[in-house]
CSV table of C-alpha atoms in Angstrom, one decimal:
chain,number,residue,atom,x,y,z
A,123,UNK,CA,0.0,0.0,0.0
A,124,UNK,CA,3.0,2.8,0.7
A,125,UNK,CA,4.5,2.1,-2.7
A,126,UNK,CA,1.2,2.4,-4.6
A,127,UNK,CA,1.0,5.9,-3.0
A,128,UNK,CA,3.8,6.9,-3.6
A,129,UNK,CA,3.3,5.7,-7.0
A,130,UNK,CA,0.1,7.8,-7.5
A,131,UNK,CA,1.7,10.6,-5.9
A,132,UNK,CA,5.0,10.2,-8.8
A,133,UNK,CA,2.8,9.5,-11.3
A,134,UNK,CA,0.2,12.8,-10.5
A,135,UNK,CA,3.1,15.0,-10.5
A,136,UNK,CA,4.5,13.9,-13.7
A,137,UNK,CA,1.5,14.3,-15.6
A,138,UNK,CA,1.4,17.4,-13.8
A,139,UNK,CA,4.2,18.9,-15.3
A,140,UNK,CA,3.7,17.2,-18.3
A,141,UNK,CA,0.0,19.0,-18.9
A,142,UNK,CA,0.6,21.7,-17.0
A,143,UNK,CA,2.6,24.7,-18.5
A,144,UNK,CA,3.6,27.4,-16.2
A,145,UNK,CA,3.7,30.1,-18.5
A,146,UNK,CA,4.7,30.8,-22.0
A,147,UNK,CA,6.6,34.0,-22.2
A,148,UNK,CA,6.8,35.8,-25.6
A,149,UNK,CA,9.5,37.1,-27.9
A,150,UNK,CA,8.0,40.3,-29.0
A,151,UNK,CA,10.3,43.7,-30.4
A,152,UNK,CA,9.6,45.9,-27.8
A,153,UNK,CA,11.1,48.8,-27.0
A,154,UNK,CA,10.2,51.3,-24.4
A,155,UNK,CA,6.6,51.9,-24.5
A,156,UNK,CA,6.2,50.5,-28.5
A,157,UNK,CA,5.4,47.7,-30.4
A,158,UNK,CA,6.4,46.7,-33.5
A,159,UNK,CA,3.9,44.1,-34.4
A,160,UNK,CA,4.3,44.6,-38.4
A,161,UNK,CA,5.5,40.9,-39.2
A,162,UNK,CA,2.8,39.5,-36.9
A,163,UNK,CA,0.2,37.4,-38.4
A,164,UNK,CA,-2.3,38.0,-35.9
A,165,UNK,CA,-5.2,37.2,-37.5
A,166,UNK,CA,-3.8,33.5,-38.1
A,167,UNK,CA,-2.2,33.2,-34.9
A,168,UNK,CA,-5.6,35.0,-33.1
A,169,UNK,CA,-3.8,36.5,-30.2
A,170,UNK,CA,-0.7,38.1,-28.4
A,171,UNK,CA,-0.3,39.3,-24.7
A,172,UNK,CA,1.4,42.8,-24.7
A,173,UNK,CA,3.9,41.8,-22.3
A,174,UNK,CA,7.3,44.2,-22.2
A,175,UNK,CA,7.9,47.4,-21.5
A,176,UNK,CA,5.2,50.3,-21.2
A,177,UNK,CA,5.1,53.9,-20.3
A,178,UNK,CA,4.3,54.7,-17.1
A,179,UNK,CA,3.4,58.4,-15.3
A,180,UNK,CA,2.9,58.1,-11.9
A,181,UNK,CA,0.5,60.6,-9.9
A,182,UNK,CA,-0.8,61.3,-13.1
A,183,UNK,CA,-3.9,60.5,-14.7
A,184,UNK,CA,-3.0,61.8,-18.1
A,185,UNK,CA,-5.8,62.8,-20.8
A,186,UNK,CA,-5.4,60.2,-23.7
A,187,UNK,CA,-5.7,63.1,-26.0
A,188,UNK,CA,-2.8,65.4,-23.8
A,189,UNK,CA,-0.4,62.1,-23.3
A,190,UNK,CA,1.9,63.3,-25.9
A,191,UNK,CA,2.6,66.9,-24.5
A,192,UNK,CA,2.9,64.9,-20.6
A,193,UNK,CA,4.4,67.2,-18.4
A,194,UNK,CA,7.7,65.0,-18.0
A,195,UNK,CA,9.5,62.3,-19.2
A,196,UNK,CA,7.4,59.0,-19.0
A,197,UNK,CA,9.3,56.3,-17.1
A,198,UNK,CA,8.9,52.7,-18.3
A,199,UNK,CA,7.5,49.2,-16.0
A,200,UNK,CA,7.5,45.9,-16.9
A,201,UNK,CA,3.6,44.6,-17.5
A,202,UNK,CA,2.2,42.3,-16.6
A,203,UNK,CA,3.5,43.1,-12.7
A,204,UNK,CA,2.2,45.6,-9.5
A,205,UNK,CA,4.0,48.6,-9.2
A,206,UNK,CA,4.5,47.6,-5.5
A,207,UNK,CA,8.2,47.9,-5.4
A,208,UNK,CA,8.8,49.8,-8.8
A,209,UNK,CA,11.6,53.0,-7.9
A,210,UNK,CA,10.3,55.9,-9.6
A,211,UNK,CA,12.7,59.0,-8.8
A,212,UNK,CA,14.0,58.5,-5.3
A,213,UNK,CA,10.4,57.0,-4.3
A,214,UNK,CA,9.9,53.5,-3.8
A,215,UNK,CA,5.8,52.7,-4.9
A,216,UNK,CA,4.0,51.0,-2.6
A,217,UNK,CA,0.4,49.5,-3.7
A,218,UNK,CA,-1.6,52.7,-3.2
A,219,UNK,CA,-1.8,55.2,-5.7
A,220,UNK,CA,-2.4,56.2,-9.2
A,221,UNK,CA,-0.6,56.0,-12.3
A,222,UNK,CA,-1.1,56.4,-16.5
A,223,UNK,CA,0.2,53.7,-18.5
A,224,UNK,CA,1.0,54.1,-22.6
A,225,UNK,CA,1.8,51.8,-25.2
A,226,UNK,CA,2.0,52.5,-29.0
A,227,UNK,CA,1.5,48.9,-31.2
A,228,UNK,CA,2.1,49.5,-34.8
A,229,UNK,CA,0.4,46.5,-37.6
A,230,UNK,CA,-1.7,45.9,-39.6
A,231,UNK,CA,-4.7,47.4,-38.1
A,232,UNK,CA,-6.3,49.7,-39.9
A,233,UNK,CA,-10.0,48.8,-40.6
A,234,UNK,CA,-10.3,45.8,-38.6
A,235,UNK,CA,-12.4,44.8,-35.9
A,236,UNK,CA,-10.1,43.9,-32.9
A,237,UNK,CA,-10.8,42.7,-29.2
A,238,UNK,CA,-8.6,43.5,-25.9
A,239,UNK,CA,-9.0,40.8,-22.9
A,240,UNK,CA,-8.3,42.9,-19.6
A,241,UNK,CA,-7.7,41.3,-16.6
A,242,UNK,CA,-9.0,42.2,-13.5
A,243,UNK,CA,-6.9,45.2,-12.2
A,244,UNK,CA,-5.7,46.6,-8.4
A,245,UNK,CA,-8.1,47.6,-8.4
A,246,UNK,CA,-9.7,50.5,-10.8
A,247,UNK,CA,-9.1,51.4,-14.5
A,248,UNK,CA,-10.2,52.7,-17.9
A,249,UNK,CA,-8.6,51.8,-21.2
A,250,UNK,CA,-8.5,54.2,-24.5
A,251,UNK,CA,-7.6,53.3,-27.7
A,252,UNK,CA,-6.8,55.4,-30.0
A,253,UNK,CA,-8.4,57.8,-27.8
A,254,UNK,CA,-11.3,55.8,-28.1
A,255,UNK,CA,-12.5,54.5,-24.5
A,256,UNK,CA,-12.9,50.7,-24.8
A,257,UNK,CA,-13.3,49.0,-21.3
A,258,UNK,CA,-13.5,50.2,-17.7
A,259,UNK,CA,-13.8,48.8,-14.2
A,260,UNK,CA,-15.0,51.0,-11.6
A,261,UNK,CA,-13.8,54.3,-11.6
A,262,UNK,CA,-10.1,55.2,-11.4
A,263,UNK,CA,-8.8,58.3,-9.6
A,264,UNK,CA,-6.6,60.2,-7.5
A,265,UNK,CA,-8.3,59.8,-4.3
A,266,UNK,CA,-10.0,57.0,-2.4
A,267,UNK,CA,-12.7,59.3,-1.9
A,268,UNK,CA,-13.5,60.0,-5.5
A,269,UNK,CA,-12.3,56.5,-6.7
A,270,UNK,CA,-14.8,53.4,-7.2
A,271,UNK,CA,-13.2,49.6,-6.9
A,272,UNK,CA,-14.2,46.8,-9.2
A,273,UNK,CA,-12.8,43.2,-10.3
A,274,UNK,CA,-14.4,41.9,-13.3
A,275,UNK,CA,-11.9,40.7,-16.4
A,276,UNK,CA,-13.2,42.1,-19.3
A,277,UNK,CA,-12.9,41.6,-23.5
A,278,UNK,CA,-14.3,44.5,-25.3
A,279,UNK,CA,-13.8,44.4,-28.9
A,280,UNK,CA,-13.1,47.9,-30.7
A,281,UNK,CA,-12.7,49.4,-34.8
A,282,UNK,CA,-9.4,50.2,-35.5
A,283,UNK,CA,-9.0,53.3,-37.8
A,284,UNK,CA,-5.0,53.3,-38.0
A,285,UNK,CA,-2.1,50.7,-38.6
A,286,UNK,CA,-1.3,51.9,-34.8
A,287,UNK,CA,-3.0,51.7,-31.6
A,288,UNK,CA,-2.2,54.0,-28.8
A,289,UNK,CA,-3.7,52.3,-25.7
A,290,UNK,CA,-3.5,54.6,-22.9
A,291,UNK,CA,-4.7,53.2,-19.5
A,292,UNK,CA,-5.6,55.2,-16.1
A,293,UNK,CA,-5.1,53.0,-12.9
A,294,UNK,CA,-5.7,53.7,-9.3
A,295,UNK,CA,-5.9,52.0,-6.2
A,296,UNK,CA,-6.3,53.0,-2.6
A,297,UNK,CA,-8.1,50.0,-1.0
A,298,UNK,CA,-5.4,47.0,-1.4
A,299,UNK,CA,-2.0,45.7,-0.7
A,300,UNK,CA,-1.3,45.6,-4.3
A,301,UNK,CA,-1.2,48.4,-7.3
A,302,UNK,CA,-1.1,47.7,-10.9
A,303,UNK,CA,-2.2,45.3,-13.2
A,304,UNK,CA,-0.9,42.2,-12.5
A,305,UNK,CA,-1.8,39.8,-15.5
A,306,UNK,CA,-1.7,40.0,-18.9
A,307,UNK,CA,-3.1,42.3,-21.1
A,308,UNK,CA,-4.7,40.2,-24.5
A,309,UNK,CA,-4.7,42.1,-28.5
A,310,UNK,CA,-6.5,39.9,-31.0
A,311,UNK,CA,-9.1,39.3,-33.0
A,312,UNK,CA,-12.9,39.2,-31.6
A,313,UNK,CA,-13.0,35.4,-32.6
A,314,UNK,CA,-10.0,34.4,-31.2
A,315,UNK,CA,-10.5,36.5,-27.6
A,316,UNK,CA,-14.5,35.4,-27.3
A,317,UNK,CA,-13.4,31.8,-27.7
A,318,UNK,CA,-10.9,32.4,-25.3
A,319,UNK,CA,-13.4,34.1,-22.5
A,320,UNK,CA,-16.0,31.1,-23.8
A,321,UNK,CA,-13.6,28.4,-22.5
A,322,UNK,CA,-12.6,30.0,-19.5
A,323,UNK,CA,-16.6,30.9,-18.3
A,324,UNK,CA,-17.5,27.3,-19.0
A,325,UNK,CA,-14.4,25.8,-16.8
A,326,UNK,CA,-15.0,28.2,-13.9
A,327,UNK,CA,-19.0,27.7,-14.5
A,328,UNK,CA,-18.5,23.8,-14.6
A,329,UNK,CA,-16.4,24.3,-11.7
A,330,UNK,CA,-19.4,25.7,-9.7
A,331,UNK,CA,-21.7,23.3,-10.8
A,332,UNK,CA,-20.0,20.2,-9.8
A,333,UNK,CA,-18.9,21.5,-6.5
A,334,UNK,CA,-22.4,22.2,-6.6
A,335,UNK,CA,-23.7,18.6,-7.2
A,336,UNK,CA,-21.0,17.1,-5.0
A,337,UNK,CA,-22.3,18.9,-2.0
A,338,UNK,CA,-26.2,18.2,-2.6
A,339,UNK,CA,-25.1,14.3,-3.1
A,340,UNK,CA,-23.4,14.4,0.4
A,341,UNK,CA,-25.8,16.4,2.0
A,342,UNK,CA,-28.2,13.5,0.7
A,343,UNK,CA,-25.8,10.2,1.8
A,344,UNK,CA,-26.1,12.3,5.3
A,345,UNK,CA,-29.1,12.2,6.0
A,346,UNK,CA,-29.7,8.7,4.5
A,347,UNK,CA,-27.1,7.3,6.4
A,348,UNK,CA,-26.2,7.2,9.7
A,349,UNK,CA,-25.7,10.9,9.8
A,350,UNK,CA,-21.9,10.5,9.3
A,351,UNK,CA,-20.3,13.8,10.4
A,352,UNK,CA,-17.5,13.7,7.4
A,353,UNK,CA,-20.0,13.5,5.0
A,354,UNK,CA,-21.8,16.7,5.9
A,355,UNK,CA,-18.4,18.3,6.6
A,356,UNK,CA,-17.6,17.2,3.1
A,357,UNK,CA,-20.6,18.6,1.9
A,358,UNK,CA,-19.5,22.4,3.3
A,359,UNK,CA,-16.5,22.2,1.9
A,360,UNK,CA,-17.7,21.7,-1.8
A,361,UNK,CA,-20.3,24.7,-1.4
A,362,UNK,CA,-18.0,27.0,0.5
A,363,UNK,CA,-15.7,26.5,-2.2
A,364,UNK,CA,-18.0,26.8,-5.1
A,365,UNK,CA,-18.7,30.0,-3.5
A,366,UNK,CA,-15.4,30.8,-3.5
A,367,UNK,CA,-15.4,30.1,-7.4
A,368,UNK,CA,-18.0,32.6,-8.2
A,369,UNK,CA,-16.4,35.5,-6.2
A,370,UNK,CA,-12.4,34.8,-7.9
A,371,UNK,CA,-10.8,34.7,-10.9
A,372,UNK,CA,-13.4,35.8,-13.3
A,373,UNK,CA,-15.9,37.2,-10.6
A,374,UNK,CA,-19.1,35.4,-11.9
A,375,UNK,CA,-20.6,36.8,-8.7
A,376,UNK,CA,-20.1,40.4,-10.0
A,377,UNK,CA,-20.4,39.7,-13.5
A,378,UNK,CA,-24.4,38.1,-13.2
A,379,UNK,CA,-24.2,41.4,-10.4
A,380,UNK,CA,-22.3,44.6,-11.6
A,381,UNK,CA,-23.7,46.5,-8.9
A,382,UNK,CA,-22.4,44.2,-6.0
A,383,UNK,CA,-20.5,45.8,-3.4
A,384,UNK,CA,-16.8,45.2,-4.2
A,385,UNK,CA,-15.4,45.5,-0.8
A,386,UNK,CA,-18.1,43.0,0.2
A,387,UNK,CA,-17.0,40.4,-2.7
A,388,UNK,CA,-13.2,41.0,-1.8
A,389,UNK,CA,-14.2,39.7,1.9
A,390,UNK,CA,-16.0,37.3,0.6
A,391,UNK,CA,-13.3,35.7,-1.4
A,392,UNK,CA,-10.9,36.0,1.3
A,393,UNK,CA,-13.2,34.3,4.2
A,394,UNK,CA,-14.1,31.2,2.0
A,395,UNK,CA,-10.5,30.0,1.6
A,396,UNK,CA,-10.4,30.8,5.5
A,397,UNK,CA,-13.7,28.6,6.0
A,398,UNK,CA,-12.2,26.1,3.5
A,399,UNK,CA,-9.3,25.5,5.6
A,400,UNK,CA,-11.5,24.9,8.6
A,401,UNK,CA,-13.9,22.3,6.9
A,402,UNK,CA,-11.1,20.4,5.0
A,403,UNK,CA,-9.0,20.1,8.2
A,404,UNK,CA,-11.9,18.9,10.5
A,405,UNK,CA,-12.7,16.5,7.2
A,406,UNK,CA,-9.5,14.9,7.1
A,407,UNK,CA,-9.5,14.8,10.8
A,408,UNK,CA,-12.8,13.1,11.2
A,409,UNK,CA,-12.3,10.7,7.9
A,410,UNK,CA,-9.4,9.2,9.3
A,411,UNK,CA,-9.1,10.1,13.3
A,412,UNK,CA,-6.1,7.3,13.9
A,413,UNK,CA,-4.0,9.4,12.1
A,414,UNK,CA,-5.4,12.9,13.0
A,415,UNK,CA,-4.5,14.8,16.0
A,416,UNK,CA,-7.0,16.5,17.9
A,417,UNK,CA,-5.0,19.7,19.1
A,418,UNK,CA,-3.5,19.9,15.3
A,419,UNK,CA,-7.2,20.6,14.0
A,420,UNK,CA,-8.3,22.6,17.4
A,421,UNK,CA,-4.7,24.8,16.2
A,422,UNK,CA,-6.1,25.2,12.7
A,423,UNK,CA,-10.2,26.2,13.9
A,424,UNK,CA,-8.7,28.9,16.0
A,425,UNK,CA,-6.4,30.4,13.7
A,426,UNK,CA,-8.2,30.0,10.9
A,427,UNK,CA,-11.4,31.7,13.3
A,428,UNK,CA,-9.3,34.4,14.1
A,429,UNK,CA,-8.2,35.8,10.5
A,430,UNK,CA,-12.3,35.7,9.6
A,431,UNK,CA,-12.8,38.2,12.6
A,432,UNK,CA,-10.4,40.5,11.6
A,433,UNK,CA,-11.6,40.2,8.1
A,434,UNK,CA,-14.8,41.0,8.8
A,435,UNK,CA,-14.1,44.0,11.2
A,436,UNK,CA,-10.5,45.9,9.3
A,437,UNK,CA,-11.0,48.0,5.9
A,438,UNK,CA,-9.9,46.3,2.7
A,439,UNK,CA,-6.2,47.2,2.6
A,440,UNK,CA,-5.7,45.6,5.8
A,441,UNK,CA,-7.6,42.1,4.8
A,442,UNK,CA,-5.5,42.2,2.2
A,443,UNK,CA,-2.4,42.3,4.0
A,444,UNK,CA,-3.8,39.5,5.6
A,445,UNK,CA,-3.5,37.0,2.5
A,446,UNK,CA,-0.1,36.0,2.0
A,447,UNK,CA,0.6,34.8,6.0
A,448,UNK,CA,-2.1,32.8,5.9
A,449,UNK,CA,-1.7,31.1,2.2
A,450,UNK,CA,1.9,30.1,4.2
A,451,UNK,CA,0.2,29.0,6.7
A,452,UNK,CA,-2.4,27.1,4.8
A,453,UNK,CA,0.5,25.6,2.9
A,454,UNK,CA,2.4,24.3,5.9
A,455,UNK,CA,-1.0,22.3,6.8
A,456,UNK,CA,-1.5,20.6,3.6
A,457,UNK,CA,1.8,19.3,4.2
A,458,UNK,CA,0.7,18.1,7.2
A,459,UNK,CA,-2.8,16.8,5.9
A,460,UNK,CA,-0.6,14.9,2.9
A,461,UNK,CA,1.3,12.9,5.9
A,462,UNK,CA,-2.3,12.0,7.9
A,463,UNK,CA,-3.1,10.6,4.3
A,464,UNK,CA,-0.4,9.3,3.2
A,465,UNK,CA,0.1,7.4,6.7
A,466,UNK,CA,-3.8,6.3,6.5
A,467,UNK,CA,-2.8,4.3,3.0
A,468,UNK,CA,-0.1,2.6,5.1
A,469,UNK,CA,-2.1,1.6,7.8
A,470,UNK,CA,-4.8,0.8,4.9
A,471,UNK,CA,-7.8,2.8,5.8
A,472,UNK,CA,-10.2,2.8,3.6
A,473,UNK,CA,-10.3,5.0,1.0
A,474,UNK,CA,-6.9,6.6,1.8
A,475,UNK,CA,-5.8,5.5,-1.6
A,476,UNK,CA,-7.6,8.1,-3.0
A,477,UNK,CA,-7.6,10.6,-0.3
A,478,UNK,CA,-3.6,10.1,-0.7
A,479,UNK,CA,-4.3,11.4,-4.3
A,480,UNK,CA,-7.0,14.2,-3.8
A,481,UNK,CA,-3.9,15.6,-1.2
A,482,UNK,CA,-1.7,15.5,-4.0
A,483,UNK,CA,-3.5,17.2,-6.4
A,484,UNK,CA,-4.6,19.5,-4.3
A,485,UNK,CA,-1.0,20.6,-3.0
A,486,UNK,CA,-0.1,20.8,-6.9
A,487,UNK,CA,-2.9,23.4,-7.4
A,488,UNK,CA,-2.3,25.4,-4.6
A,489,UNK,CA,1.3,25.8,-4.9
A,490,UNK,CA,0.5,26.9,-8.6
A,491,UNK,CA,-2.4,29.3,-7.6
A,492,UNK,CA,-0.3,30.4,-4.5
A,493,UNK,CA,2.9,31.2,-6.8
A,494,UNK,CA,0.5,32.4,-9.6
A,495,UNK,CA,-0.5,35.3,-7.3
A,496,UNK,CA,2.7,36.1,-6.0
A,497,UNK,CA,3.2,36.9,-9.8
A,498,UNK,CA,5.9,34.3,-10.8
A,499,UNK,CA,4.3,33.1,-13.6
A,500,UNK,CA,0.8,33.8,-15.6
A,501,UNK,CA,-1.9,31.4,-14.4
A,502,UNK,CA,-4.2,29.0,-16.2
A,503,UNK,CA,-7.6,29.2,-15.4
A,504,UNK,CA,-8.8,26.8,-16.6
A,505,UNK,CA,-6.2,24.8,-15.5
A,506,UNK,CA,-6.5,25.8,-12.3
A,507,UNK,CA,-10.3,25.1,-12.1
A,508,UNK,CA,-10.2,21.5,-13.0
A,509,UNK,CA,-7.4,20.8,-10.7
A,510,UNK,CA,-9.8,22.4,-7.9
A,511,UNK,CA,-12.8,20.0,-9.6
A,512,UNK,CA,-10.6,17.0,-9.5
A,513,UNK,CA,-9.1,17.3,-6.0
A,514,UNK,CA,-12.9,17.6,-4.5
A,515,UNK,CA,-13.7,14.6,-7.0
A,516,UNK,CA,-11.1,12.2,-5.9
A,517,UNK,CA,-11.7,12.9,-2.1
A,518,UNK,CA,-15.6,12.2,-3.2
A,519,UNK,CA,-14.2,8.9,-4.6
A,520,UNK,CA,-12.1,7.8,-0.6
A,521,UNK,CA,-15.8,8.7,0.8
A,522,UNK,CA,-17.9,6.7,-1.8
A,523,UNK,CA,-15.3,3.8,-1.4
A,524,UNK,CA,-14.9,4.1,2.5
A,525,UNK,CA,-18.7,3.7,2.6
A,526,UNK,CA,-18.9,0.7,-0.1
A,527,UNK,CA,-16.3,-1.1,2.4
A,528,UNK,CA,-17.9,-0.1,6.1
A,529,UNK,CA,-21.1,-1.4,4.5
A,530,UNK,CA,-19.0,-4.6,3.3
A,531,UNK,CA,-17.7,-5.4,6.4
A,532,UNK,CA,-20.8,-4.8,8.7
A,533,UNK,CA,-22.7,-7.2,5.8
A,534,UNK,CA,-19.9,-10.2,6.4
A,535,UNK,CA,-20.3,-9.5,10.3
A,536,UNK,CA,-23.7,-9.9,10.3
């Protein structure tokens, strides 16, 4: 039984990294702030992610139609990537703040009918191009009075009327750690970019939906059985984090509901994972209680209870300071939940086979997501939301089969 886990556990992350891209980083002629996309086919290759160098104009929020007569010099960021960090003068930026960003892409434009994918943005922005405003999220500005927050990726499609596209984009932020816009930003044709959104609304929404299912189909075997407590505590789990799904990534929460409250849906994202923690831990803990221990999980409910009060009583910048401690922390106890696992397929428990699995998939996604956000490489998401569906899947799997084999062995005892 320990070498067929470990087996699965080889085998998962091989075909892992065999599926599983981390980014892919193009080779475009940029120089500062320009594009020169003249020998790109883009209508046969779809689409290209203006990553390189941009202007950039911080504390200004320049007029698309003024940017050319800015009162200084433009300096020049790296995009994707926060400006947290980024020297400008003697000043190092933190995440609040505002800031212009320019870019100038030269091809062959003129006449066509284009799209731009935006991601969502820390945390307010409008795009122009060619003077023309295409896409907005909330309302950028230079004070968090006057300034309107909003997460929603976007693709807007647009006419170009000249071989070259001037895309000027306001940003502003004044309610989060981070500042800047922190994934790529997509050119390409309206086909190519709606297919593109298509296949990423149908993973997340799939996502939801089976998470969805999962839970209702537990919540069922609960109260058909004898009211096993890991079943219902399986059962939160998949609707927390189907929850959690609608209010990340894309935002389906605020895309079905433009009008909802974004500090509300930013608290919301956070305290699922926190309440995810909570319920996975006490599942694991109740699923196989040999190899739990009791002041382990106790450890986890009270830290894990403590980080949802503060969330819900600090303002947004200071919830979001909150992430990154506890993604270590929730890091260092999936470690700890692979080994109560991974020990429960030695001592043969049932089900731990595939519990051993779930765990490993599930440390695989996180650790992507986890270094995803952290910027080191552009995520998948759709990727990322069938990991999410198959980690919840397989630990459905170590319930159904732990119940197939308790009702086994009462049967022969009888």
């Amino acid at each position: 039984m320990k070498k067929l886990s470990i087996r699965i556990a080889l085998l998962t992350a091989i075909c892992w990294g065999v599926w599983c891209p981390l980014y892919s980083e193009n080779s475009l002629p940029f120089t500062n702030g320009f594009l020169d996309l003249s020998d790109f086919h883009y209508r046969s290759k779809g689409s290209i992610e203006l990553n390189g160098i941009w202007e950039f104009h911080w504390n200004e929020l320049i007029d698309p139609n003024e940017i050319v007569s800015a009162t200084h010099s433009p300096e020049y960021v790296s995009l994707p990537g926060v400006w947290n960090g980024v020297k400008t003068g003697e000043i190092t930026l933190t995440g609040q703040g505002f800031a212009t960003y320019r870019l100038k892409v030269r091809g062959s434009f003129k006449g066509e009918h284009l799209a731009i994918e935006m991601p969502a943005v820390y945390n307010a922005y409008k795009l122009w191009v060619n003077q023309v405003e295409v896409a907005k999220n909330g309302s950028p500005s230079s004070s968090f009075e006057t300034s309107t927050p909003q997460w929603l990726p976007l693709t807007e499609d647009f006419y170009s009327t000249s071989d070259t596209l001037d895309i000027v984009i306001h940003v502003s932020n004044f309610r989060h750690e981070k500042g800047g816009i922190s994934e790529p930003i997509v050119l390409g044709t309206l086909e190519a970019l709606s297919q593109r959104r298509a296949a990423r609304l149908s993973a997340n929404i799939l996502e939801i939906i089976g998470l969805t299912v999962i839970s209702i189909a537990f919540l069922i075997f609960y109260f058909a059985s004898k009211r096993d407590i890991s079943l219902m505590l399986f059962s939160g789990l998949c609707l927390d984090w189907a929850l959690r799904a609608s209010c990340t990534d894309l935002y389906l929460l605020v895309c079905y509901f433009p009008n909802f409250n974004w500090s509300v849906a930013m608290k919301l994202e956070y305290m699922t994972l926190y309440i995810a923690v909570i319920l996975g831990t006490m599942f694991i803990a109740k699923t196989y209680p040999n190899e739990s221990n009791k002041i382990f999980r106790n450890l986890v409910a009270v830290v894990s209870g403590v980080f949802i009060l503060v969330t819900l009583l600090v303002n947004t910048v200071m919830v979001s300071y909150l992430l990154t401690p506890f993604l270590i922390f929730a890091a260092l106890i999936m470690l700890y939940v692979l080994n109560i696992v991974l020990t429960a397929a030695i001592n043969n428990r049932a089900g731990a086979v595939y519990s051993s699995l779930g765990a490993v998939f599930l440390i695989l996604v996180w650790f992507y997501d986890l270094l995803a956000y952290h910027s080191f490489f552009e995520i998948n998401h759709i990727l990322l939301s069938f990991g999410y569906l198959l980690t919840f899947s397989t630990n459905a799997m170590a319930l159904i089969y732990k119940k197939k084999k308790t009702q086994a062995t009462a049967k022969n005892y009888s």
